[in-house]
Structure formats: C-alpha cells, structure tokens
Amino acid sequence: MRVLSGIQPTGEIHLGNYLGAVKRWVELQNTHECLFPIVDLHALTQSQNPKTFRSQVMEKAAELLALGVNPETSVLFIQSSVREHTELAWIFNTITPVGELERMTQFKDKSAKSKNINMGLMDYPVLMAADILLYQTDLVPVGQDQTQHLELTRETARRFNSLYGKTFKEPKGLLAKEGAKIMSLKDPSKKMSKSDGPSSYLSMFEDALSVKKKVMAAVTDTGKNIQYDPNKKPGISNLLTIYAILKGVSILKAESQFADADYSSFKKAVADLLLTTIEPFAKKKQELLSRELYVQEILERGGQHASSIAQGTMQNVRSKVGLS
Ligand code: TYM
C-alpha cells in the first residue's frame, strides 16, 4: 500500500498539522511505502519572499525529520524537484470543469481573505490531484480540511480513466479518528491555522514559556466541568482532544481523569504534556539545521526516487492522451 501526503513549507509546523497529518505519517511509515513531498509550488499561490523561500523549504525538511519522518523508510522530497507534478497538473486542467474549482470551500475562503486571487489559488486542488495520482497512491492521510480536495482527486482519476482508459488508481483519504480538525486556541469555532495569528496556534517548536502562556490563555467555555461536548464546550473539547491524543488514551479516559479538576489545573496538565512532547523536537530540529548537507542529500535522494515513479506514470499519460 502506497501512502502520499504533502505539507506546505511556510510557517512552522503547528499542532493541527502534527495531529491531523504528520504524527500519522510517522506511524504509517513503519507499515506502508510512504512519500512525503514538501509542496513548495502550492505555497507560491501566496506571495513569498524569493530570498528566503528556499531556506524555508530546507527548514521544513529539518522539522519533518525532527518530528520523526524516517529518511531510511520514507521518501521525503521537494515537489518542484519532480517536474512531472506540473506537467500532469496541466493535463488535468484540460479535463477539470472550472465550476468544480469555483465551488471549493478553501478557494472561496482564501480568495475572500486575499487581495491576490491568482489562477494558482484556484488551480491548487488540481496540482494536489497531480501530486497524489502521479504515484498511484492508495492512501492519503490528511486533516479534515482536505476532504473536498481529495474528492476532486478521486473524481479526476475517474474522469481521466473514463476518457482515456484505466490509468489511475482512485486513492482513499485517511482521516484521523480524533485530531482531524484541531481548533484554534483563540476561537475554538475555527480550525487551528497559521493564517489566524500566533495566539491561535501552537508551533511544534515553540518555546516553553510561550506554550504555557498560550494554553493558559486558550479560550474556554462557560461552566467549570471538564467535559467533552464539541457543540456546547468547543474550547474544552479541543483541549481534551489534544491531551488524549498526546497521552495515547481515549477522550473518555481523559475526561474521567479530570472529572474533579478545574479549568486552570486542567490547562496546566495540557501545557505540561505538550511541553514534554515537543521538547525533544526542538533539540532535534536545531541539530538538523546545523547539518544542512545531510538534509540536502536526503531531499536529493528522495527527489530521485520520486522521479523514477513519476516518470513511469507520465510516459503512460503522454501516450494515453496522444502526446507521444
Ligand atoms: P498544509 O501545509 O496546509 O497542511 C498540512 C496538513 O495539516 C493538516 N491540517 C490540520 N489537521 C487537523 N487540524 C488542523 N487544524 C489542521 N490544519 C492543517 C492538513 O489537512 C494537511 O493534511 N493541501 C495540503 C498540501 C498538499 C497535499 C498534497 C496533501 C499538497 N499536495 C497531496 C496531501 C496530498 C495542505 O493543506 O497543506
């Protein structure tokens, strides 16, 4: 079974990215063939500083390795180093109705917030479909916010196959039972995201003082019971979810552990658990950042491996559509 999942290189990896995606990549790599592209071309849909962009990509690779991506068993690579991603995206563009892209909620959200509504932003899910289908992927572990994009990917595979004959596998999304949608600390009705300012998210590499401050200041609900009820108590439920996943227990168990606790002692326990979880990650990241050549080599090797698979698929696609 082949697994593929990507992450954008902008901003530090936050707790939502980790619990919704990266932690599960690390678990899957022991039992599955895994490919993890750092999707730099997707990040270009928002304006980036060309002077620092490349080093952000390198930093993202160091972060993923620090969080446990194993370069001996997984293929970690930079999306733009495998040219077939954009070539396949173009072919997919020619069979994707514009109306389907206009309906994507992420496109609507992003274009409502941004002044820079470029074609890339609209085409983002088509490139994502190319990332996935290029490798005949079986499983795609992502957060809940990517479900619609995955449905488009499956539809793209079906459409191409029916137009040109069976070429692509239809991949399945793999959503975490818990943690597929980690909410913002500032506004627990919204998902945790880098775009909502630093008080809404926790970086996996955040310093101890800041972790404590953010968790203690996390918006919670009226009342004083530690109860899992996402509708009535979204703030407490979010913190319970985070606690339970990091502790490796069920939400029910976490809830009963804090049956007699008040908000403040519960939050302190969440902050302490977060700190012990992330402490080794920051150390490892620093160590990897000082070994740039090592990280570069991993990415190059990953790019070569990914290319060898991608080239096979593209050769077939070119012949199917009559380009060769
Ligand atoms: P990105 O970098 O925005 O997010 C990376 C992963 O983190 C998940 N995620 C969350 N999960 C739970 N709670 C949250 N609050 C939260 N916020 C983010 C995302 O669902 C994602 O899995 N479009 C992708 C990048 C991509 C991709 C791909 C993914 C490009 N090509 C091919 C899979 C396969 C994205 O959202 O990246």
Tab-separated table of C-alpha atoms and ligand atoms in Angstrom:
chain	number	residue	atom	x	y	z
A	1	MET	CA	0.000	0.000	0.000
A	2	ARG	CA	1.418	3.370	-1.016
A	3	VAL	CA	0.840	6.454	1.105
A	4	LEU	CA	1.374	10.055	-0.025
A	5	SER	CA	0.810	13.283	1.839
A	6	GLY	CA	2.242	16.775	1.485
A	7	ILE	CA	2.805	19.871	3.557
A	8	GLN	CA	3.456	23.478	2.612
A	9	PRO	CA	6.822	24.948	3.560
A	10	THR	CA	5.510	28.193	5.001
A	11	GLY	CA	5.437	28.858	8.764
A	12	GLU	CA	6.409	26.385	11.462
A	13	ILE	CA	4.514	23.091	11.643
A	14	HIS	CA	1.697	23.594	14.154
A	15	LEU	CA	-0.199	21.243	16.415
A	16	GLY	CA	-3.057	20.904	13.875
A	17	ASN	CA	-0.630	19.850	11.128
A	18	TYR	CA	1.023	17.443	13.535
A	19	LEU	CA	-2.064	15.734	14.968
A	20	GLY	CA	-4.042	15.832	11.714
A	21	ALA	CA	-1.199	14.682	9.486
A	22	VAL	CA	2.494	14.392	10.429
A	23	LYS	CA	2.118	12.243	13.583
A	24	ARG	CA	0.171	9.764	11.481
A	25	TRP	CA	2.754	9.830	8.686
A	26	VAL	CA	5.321	8.785	11.271
A	27	GLU	CA	3.128	5.862	12.350
A	28	LEU	CA	2.306	4.775	8.784
A	29	GLN	CA	5.906	4.730	7.593
A	30	ASN	CA	6.552	1.527	9.564
A	31	THR	CA	3.954	-0.448	7.657
A	32	HIS	CA	3.487	1.367	4.327
A	33	GLU	CA	5.547	2.716	1.447
A	34	CYS	CA	5.421	6.470	2.118
A	35	LEU	CA	6.096	9.553	0.001
A	36	PHE	CA	6.082	12.993	1.622
A	37	PRO	CA	6.507	15.993	-0.719
A	38	ILE	CA	7.161	19.465	0.656
A	39	VAL	CA	4.771	21.309	-1.625
A	40	ASP	CA	6.685	24.466	-2.491
A	41	LEU	CA	4.687	25.075	-5.705
A	42	HIS	CA	1.466	25.157	-3.706
A	43	ALA	CA	2.981	27.717	-1.338
A	44	LEU	CA	3.717	30.023	-4.296
A	45	THR	CA	-0.025	30.655	-4.609
A	46	GLN	CA	0.549	33.123	-1.784
A	47	SER	CA	3.279	35.700	-2.185
A	48	GLN	CA	6.655	34.512	-0.888
A	49	ASN	CA	9.992	36.196	-0.450
A	50	PRO	CA	12.311	34.657	-3.075
A	51	LYS	CA	15.345	35.430	-0.904
A	52	THR	CA	14.147	33.253	1.984
A	53	PHE	CA	11.836	30.777	0.273
A	54	ARG	CA	14.460	28.113	-0.386
A	55	SER	CA	15.695	28.190	3.201
A	56	GLN	CA	12.103	27.833	4.431
A	57	VAL	CA	11.851	24.651	2.380
A	58	MET	CA	15.067	23.331	3.955
A	59	GLU	CA	13.774	24.246	7.398
A	60	LYS	CA	10.537	22.371	6.737
A	61	ALA	CA	12.557	19.277	5.833
A	62	ALA	CA	14.509	19.589	9.104
A	63	GLU	CA	11.232	19.961	11.017
A	64	LEU	CA	9.686	16.869	9.422
A	65	LEU	CA	12.788	14.816	10.182
A	66	ALA	CA	12.795	16.155	13.749
A	67	LEU	CA	9.161	15.116	14.166
A	68	GLY	CA	10.042	11.567	13.198
A	69	VAL	CA	9.893	11.190	9.416
A	70	ASN	CA	12.460	8.466	8.786
A	71	PRO	CA	14.514	9.053	5.613
A	72	GLU	CA	15.523	5.386	5.528
A	73	THR	CA	11.952	4.192	5.127
A	74	SER	CA	10.112	7.226	3.682
A	75	VAL	CA	10.674	9.285	0.567
A	76	LEU	CA	10.955	12.925	1.619
A	77	PHE	CA	11.296	15.297	-1.331
A	78	ILE	CA	10.629	18.752	-2.718
A	79	GLN	CA	7.610	18.866	-5.024
A	80	SER	CA	9.226	21.233	-7.564
A	81	SER	CA	12.234	18.919	-7.962
A	82	VAL	CA	9.946	16.455	-9.779
A	83	ARG	CA	8.781	18.296	-12.913
A	84	GLU	CA	6.088	15.738	-13.678
A	85	HIS	CA	3.838	17.272	-10.991
A	86	THR	CA	3.246	20.392	-13.056
A	87	GLU	CA	3.066	18.505	-16.322
A	88	LEU	CA	0.348	16.199	-15.002
A	89	ALA	CA	-1.469	19.152	-13.417
A	90	TRP	CA	-1.663	20.744	-16.873
A	91	ILE	CA	-3.173	17.627	-18.403
A	92	PHE	CA	-5.683	17.501	-15.542
A	93	ASN	CA	-6.512	21.174	-16.122
A	94	THR	CA	-7.761	20.259	-19.559
A	95	ILE	CA	-10.352	17.859	-18.123
A	96	THR	CA	-11.413	19.787	-14.989
A	97	PRO	CA	-14.546	21.948	-15.198
A	98	VAL	CA	-13.937	25.472	-13.897
A	99	GLY	CA	-17.197	25.285	-11.931
A	100	GLU	CA	-15.810	22.480	-9.755
A	101	LEU	CA	-12.840	24.614	-8.731
A	102	GLU	CA	-15.021	27.645	-8.056
A	103	ARG	CA	-17.019	25.535	-5.608
A	104	MET	CA	-14.013	24.543	-3.463
A	105	THR	CA	-14.517	25.988	0.031
A	106	GLN	CA	-10.799	26.538	0.597
A	107	PHE	CA	-10.596	28.593	-2.597
A	108	LYS	CA	-13.626	30.615	-1.524
A	109	ASP	CA	-12.159	31.205	1.970
A	110	LYS	CA	-8.718	32.115	0.699
A	111	SER	CA	-9.983	34.396	-2.037
A	112	ALA	CA	-12.296	36.174	0.410
A	113	LYS	CA	-9.281	36.957	2.633
A	114	SER	CA	-6.682	37.695	-0.042
A	115	LYS	CA	-6.179	40.539	-2.486
A	116	ASN	CA	-4.045	38.260	-4.591
A	117	ILE	CA	-6.634	35.972	-6.180
A	118	ASN	CA	-4.402	34.326	-8.752
A	119	MET	CA	-5.074	31.367	-11.051
A	120	GLY	CA	-2.734	29.229	-8.930
A	121	LEU	CA	-5.018	29.659	-5.947
A	122	MET	CA	-7.921	28.357	-7.950
A	123	ASP	CA	-5.860	25.592	-9.504
A	124	TYR	CA	-4.407	24.465	-6.152
A	125	PRO	CA	-6.592	21.307	-5.942
A	126	VAL	CA	-5.653	20.244	-9.482
A	127	LEU	CA	-1.948	20.337	-8.597
A	128	MET	CA	-2.781	18.415	-5.436
A	129	ALA	CA	-4.580	15.777	-7.522
A	130	ALA	CA	-1.454	15.508	-9.688
A	131	ASP	CA	0.751	15.105	-6.563
A	132	ILE	CA	-1.359	12.175	-5.461
A	133	LEU	CA	-2.253	10.417	-8.725
A	134	LEU	CA	1.264	10.624	-10.183
A	135	TYR	CA	2.354	7.975	-7.677
A	136	GLN	CA	-0.635	5.613	-7.943
A	137	THR	CA	-1.283	6.374	-4.284
A	138	ASP	CA	-3.581	4.172	-2.211
A	139	LEU	CA	-3.940	6.237	0.970
A	140	VAL	CA	-3.740	9.953	1.727
A	141	PRO	CA	-3.516	10.831	5.440
A	142	VAL	CA	-4.721	14.424	5.811
A	143	GLY	CA	-6.752	16.675	8.089
A	144	GLN	CA	-10.479	17.177	7.592
A	145	ASP	CA	-9.967	20.454	5.698
A	146	GLN	CA	-8.603	18.464	2.737
A	147	THR	CA	-11.618	16.177	2.249
A	148	GLN	CA	-13.096	18.218	-0.578
A	149	HIS	CA	-9.742	18.343	-2.387
A	150	LEU	CA	-9.454	14.584	-2.052
A	151	GLU	CA	-12.900	14.083	-3.503
A	152	LEU	CA	-11.817	16.171	-6.501
A	153	THR	CA	-8.701	13.998	-6.804
A	154	ARG	CA	-10.834	10.857	-6.920
A	155	GLU	CA	-13.150	12.458	-9.446
A	156	THR	CA	-10.148	13.458	-11.585
A	157	ALA	CA	-8.909	9.860	-11.597
A	158	ARG	CA	-12.362	8.599	-12.606
A	159	ARG	CA	-12.722	11.245	-15.313
A	160	PHE	CA	-9.290	10.589	-16.826
A	161	ASN	CA	-9.841	6.818	-16.720
A	162	SER	CA	-13.182	7.073	-18.458
A	163	LEU	CA	-11.845	9.413	-21.157
A	164	TYR	CA	-8.543	7.686	-21.872
A	165	GLY	CA	-8.797	4.179	-20.389
A	166	LYS	CA	-7.791	2.867	-16.945
A	167	THR	CA	-4.655	4.745	-15.923
A	168	PHE	CA	-5.001	5.940	-12.321
A	169	LYS	CA	-5.859	4.315	-9.020
A	170	GLU	CA	-8.591	6.017	-7.006
A	171	PRO	CA	-6.925	6.878	-3.698
A	172	LYS	CA	-8.661	6.875	-0.320
A	173	GLY	CA	-8.417	9.630	2.242
A	174	LEU	CA	-7.272	8.604	5.695
A	175	LEU	CA	-8.679	10.891	8.349
A	176	ALA	CA	-7.647	10.621	11.988
A	177	LYS	CA	-10.457	9.364	14.244
A	178	GLU	CA	-9.558	12.189	16.598
A	179	GLY	CA	-7.439	15.171	15.676
A	180	ALA	CA	-8.600	15.507	12.070
A	181	LYS	CA	-9.701	19.022	12.968
A	182	ILE	CA	-7.768	20.687	15.774
A	183	MET	CA	-9.378	24.002	16.612
A	184	SER	CA	-7.906	27.463	17.167
A	185	LEU	CA	-6.887	28.340	20.741
A	186	LYS	CA	-8.253	31.842	20.268
A	187	ASP	CA	-11.548	30.918	18.625
A	188	PRO	CA	-12.455	27.224	19.015
A	189	SER	CA	-15.186	27.507	16.388
A	190	LYS	CA	-12.454	27.785	13.725
A	191	LYS	CA	-9.724	25.317	12.776
A	192	MET	CA	-6.199	25.945	14.043
A	193	SER	CA	-4.344	27.722	11.256
A	194	LYS	CA	-1.213	29.783	10.677
A	195	SER	CA	-3.227	32.493	8.996
A	196	ASP	CA	-5.144	33.500	12.139
A	197	GLY	CA	-2.217	34.953	14.062
A	198	PRO	CA	0.207	33.438	16.594
A	199	SER	CA	-2.202	33.268	19.546
A	200	SER	CA	-4.468	30.875	17.631
A	201	TYR	CA	-1.914	28.128	17.049
A	202	LEU	CA	0.904	26.295	18.807
A	203	SER	CA	4.050	25.556	16.865
A	204	MET	CA	5.646	22.160	17.438
A	205	PHE	CA	8.876	24.067	18.088
A	206	GLU	CA	7.534	26.751	20.385
A	207	ASP	CA	9.480	27.744	23.497
A	208	ALA	CA	8.232	26.607	26.904
A	209	LEU	CA	7.117	29.982	28.194
A	210	SER	CA	5.049	30.671	25.119
A	211	VAL	CA	3.398	27.219	25.215
A	212	LYS	CA	2.339	27.790	28.834
A	213	LYS	CA	1.047	31.280	28.099
A	214	LYS	CA	-0.936	30.233	25.035
A	215	VAL	CA	-2.527	27.185	26.666
A	216	MET	CA	-3.420	29.080	29.862
A	217	ALA	CA	-4.929	31.859	27.716
A	218	ALA	CA	-6.808	29.456	25.407
A	219	VAL	CA	-10.436	30.475	25.105
A	220	THR	CA	-12.616	28.091	27.108
A	221	ASP	CA	-16.311	27.905	27.716
A	222	THR	CA	-18.660	28.987	30.443
A	223	GLY	CA	-19.163	26.490	33.253
A	224	LYS	CA	-16.475	24.671	35.154
A	225	ASN	CA	-16.662	20.998	34.198
A	226	ILE	CA	-14.096	19.288	32.035
A	227	GLN	CA	-16.498	17.678	29.598
A	228	TYR	CA	-16.233	16.549	26.004
A	229	ASP	CA	-19.040	18.263	24.154
A	230	PRO	CA	-17.807	19.946	20.946
A	231	ASN	CA	-21.085	21.824	20.446
A	232	LYS	CA	-21.556	23.266	23.910
A	233	LYS	CA	-17.936	23.264	25.052
A	234	PRO	CA	-15.736	23.593	21.939
A	235	GLY	CA	-12.718	25.049	23.784
A	236	ILE	CA	-12.526	22.390	26.500
A	237	SER	CA	-13.311	19.649	23.951
A	238	ASN	CA	-10.420	20.804	21.781
A	239	LEU	CA	-8.002	20.726	24.711
A	240	LEU	CA	-9.313	17.294	25.762
A	241	THR	CA	-8.749	16.000	22.230
A	242	ILE	CA	-5.191	17.342	22.207
A	243	TYR	CA	-4.490	15.860	25.638
A	244	ALA	CA	-5.957	12.446	24.786
A	245	ILE	CA	-4.015	12.033	21.518
A	246	LEU	CA	-0.705	13.127	23.014
A	247	LYS	CA	-1.222	10.910	26.060
A	248	GLY	CA	-2.315	7.972	23.875
A	249	VAL	CA	-5.618	7.467	25.730
A	250	SER	CA	-9.267	7.731	24.670
A	251	ILE	CA	-11.094	11.037	25.077
A	252	LEU	CA	-13.423	9.294	27.540
A	253	LYS	CA	-10.461	8.275	29.674
A	254	ALA	CA	-9.002	11.791	29.576
A	255	GLU	CA	-12.377	13.206	30.551
A	256	SER	CA	-12.651	10.923	33.562
A	257	GLN	CA	-9.087	11.734	34.609
A	258	PHE	CA	-10.123	15.393	35.001
A	259	ALA	CA	-13.594	14.772	36.431
A	260	ASP	CA	-12.745	16.699	39.607
A	261	ALA	CA	-10.337	19.250	38.104
A	262	ASP	CA	-10.986	22.945	37.473
A	263	TYR	CA	-10.140	24.717	34.201
A	264	SER	CA	-6.855	26.038	35.452
A	265	SER	CA	-5.401	22.738	36.688
A	266	PHE	CA	-6.661	21.003	33.530
A	267	LYS	CA	-4.972	23.585	31.320
A	268	LYS	CA	-1.769	23.242	33.315
A	269	ALA	CA	-1.818	19.472	32.720
A	270	VAL	CA	-2.342	20.050	28.969
A	271	ALA	CA	0.550	22.538	28.870
A	272	ASP	CA	2.853	20.151	30.779
A	273	LEU	CA	2.052	17.254	28.462
A	274	LEU	CA	2.622	19.454	25.411
A	275	LEU	CA	5.960	20.582	26.779
A	276	THR	CA	7.251	17.066	27.414
A	277	THR	CA	6.054	16.050	23.936
A	278	ILE	CA	7.661	18.853	21.993
A	279	GLU	CA	10.879	19.370	23.952
A	280	PRO	CA	12.899	16.721	22.053
A	281	PHE	CA	11.615	18.031	18.701
A	282	ALA	CA	13.173	21.465	19.105
A	283	LYS	CA	16.550	19.956	20.026
A	284	LYS	CA	16.477	17.629	17.054
A	285	LYS	CA	15.478	20.450	14.700
A	286	GLN	CA	18.433	22.581	15.825
A	287	GLU	CA	20.774	19.646	15.327
A	288	LEU	CA	19.435	19.021	11.821
A	289	LEU	CA	19.637	22.681	10.865
A	290	SER	CA	23.359	22.508	11.564
A	291	ARG	CA	23.662	19.506	9.209
A	292	GLU	CA	22.451	21.176	6.034
A	293	LEU	CA	24.329	18.876	3.679
A	294	TYR	CA	22.803	15.803	5.296
A	295	VAL	CA	19.284	17.219	4.875
A	296	GLN	CA	20.039	18.266	1.297
A	297	GLU	CA	21.226	14.774	0.493
A	298	ILE	CA	18.015	13.244	1.875
A	299	LEU	CA	15.928	15.574	-0.293
A	300	GLU	CA	18.000	14.822	-3.384
A	301	ARG	CA	17.747	11.089	-2.837
A	302	GLY	CA	14.013	11.464	-2.211
A	303	GLY	CA	13.608	13.511	-5.389
A	304	GLN	CA	15.397	10.871	-7.460
A	305	HIS	CA	13.270	8.082	-6.050
A	306	ALA	CA	10.045	10.049	-6.585
A	307	SER	CA	11.114	10.982	-10.149
A	308	SER	CA	11.629	7.362	-11.117
A	309	ILE	CA	7.993	6.586	-10.213
A	310	ALA	CA	6.625	9.845	-11.656
A	311	GLN	CA	8.389	9.372	-14.997
A	312	GLY	CA	6.772	5.965	-15.470
A	313	THR	CA	3.295	7.385	-14.899
A	314	MET	CA	3.868	10.396	-17.158
A	315	GLN	CA	5.134	8.235	-20.012
A	316	ASN	CA	1.892	6.304	-19.858
A	317	VAL	CA	-0.211	9.501	-19.591
A	318	ARG	CA	1.531	11.111	-22.589
A	319	SER	CA	0.830	8.089	-24.693
A	320	LYS	CA	-2.791	7.811	-23.455
A	321	VAL	CA	-3.600	11.416	-24.430
A	322	GLY	CA	-1.739	11.204	-27.739
A	323	LEU	CA	1.278	13.371	-26.907
A	324	SER	CA	3.680	10.551	-27.739
B	1	TYM	P1	-0.970	22.313	4.701
B	1	TYM	O1	0.502	22.550	4.763
B	1	TYM	O2	-1.879	23.477	4.765
B	1	TYM	O3	-1.400	21.303	5.852
B	1	TYM	C1	-0.678	20.111	6.100
B	1	TYM	C2	-1.586	19.057	6.741
B	1	TYM	O4	-2.084	19.539	8.002
B	1	TYM	C3	-3.489	19.324	8.077
B	1	TYM	N1	-4.079	20.348	8.945
B	1	TYM	C4	-4.838	20.081	10.021
B	1	TYM	N2	-5.253	18.928	10.583
B	1	TYM	C5	-6.007	18.997	11.703
B	1	TYM	N3	-6.373	20.167	12.291
B	1	TYM	C6	-5.991	21.357	11.756
B	1	TYM	N4	-6.339	22.487	12.351
B	1	TYM	C7	-5.187	21.350	10.578
B	1	TYM	N5	-4.633	22.332	9.808
B	1	TYM	C8	-3.966	21.703	8.823
B	1	TYM	C9	-3.951	19.440	6.622
B	1	TYM	O5	-5.200	18.825	6.441
B	1	TYM	C10	-2.823	18.733	5.905
B	1	TYM	O6	-3.024	17.329	5.906
B	1	TYM	N6	-3.283	20.916	0.559
B	1	TYM	C11	-2.359	20.310	1.540
B	1	TYM	C12	-0.992	20.146	0.971
B	1	TYM	C13	-0.907	19.134	-0.123
B	1	TYM	C14	-1.218	17.749	-0.064
B	1	TYM	C15	-0.907	17.219	-1.348
B	1	TYM	C16	-1.687	16.926	0.945
B	1	TYM	C17	-0.471	19.384	-1.400
B	1	TYM	N7	-0.466	18.243	-2.123
B	1	TYM	C18	-1.104	15.865	-1.623
B	1	TYM	C19	-1.885	15.553	0.658
B	1	TYM	C20	-1.592	15.045	-0.610
B	1	TYM	C21	-2.367	21.185	2.808
B	1	TYM	O7	-3.391	21.503	3.315
B	1	TYM	O8	-1.178	21.514	3.353
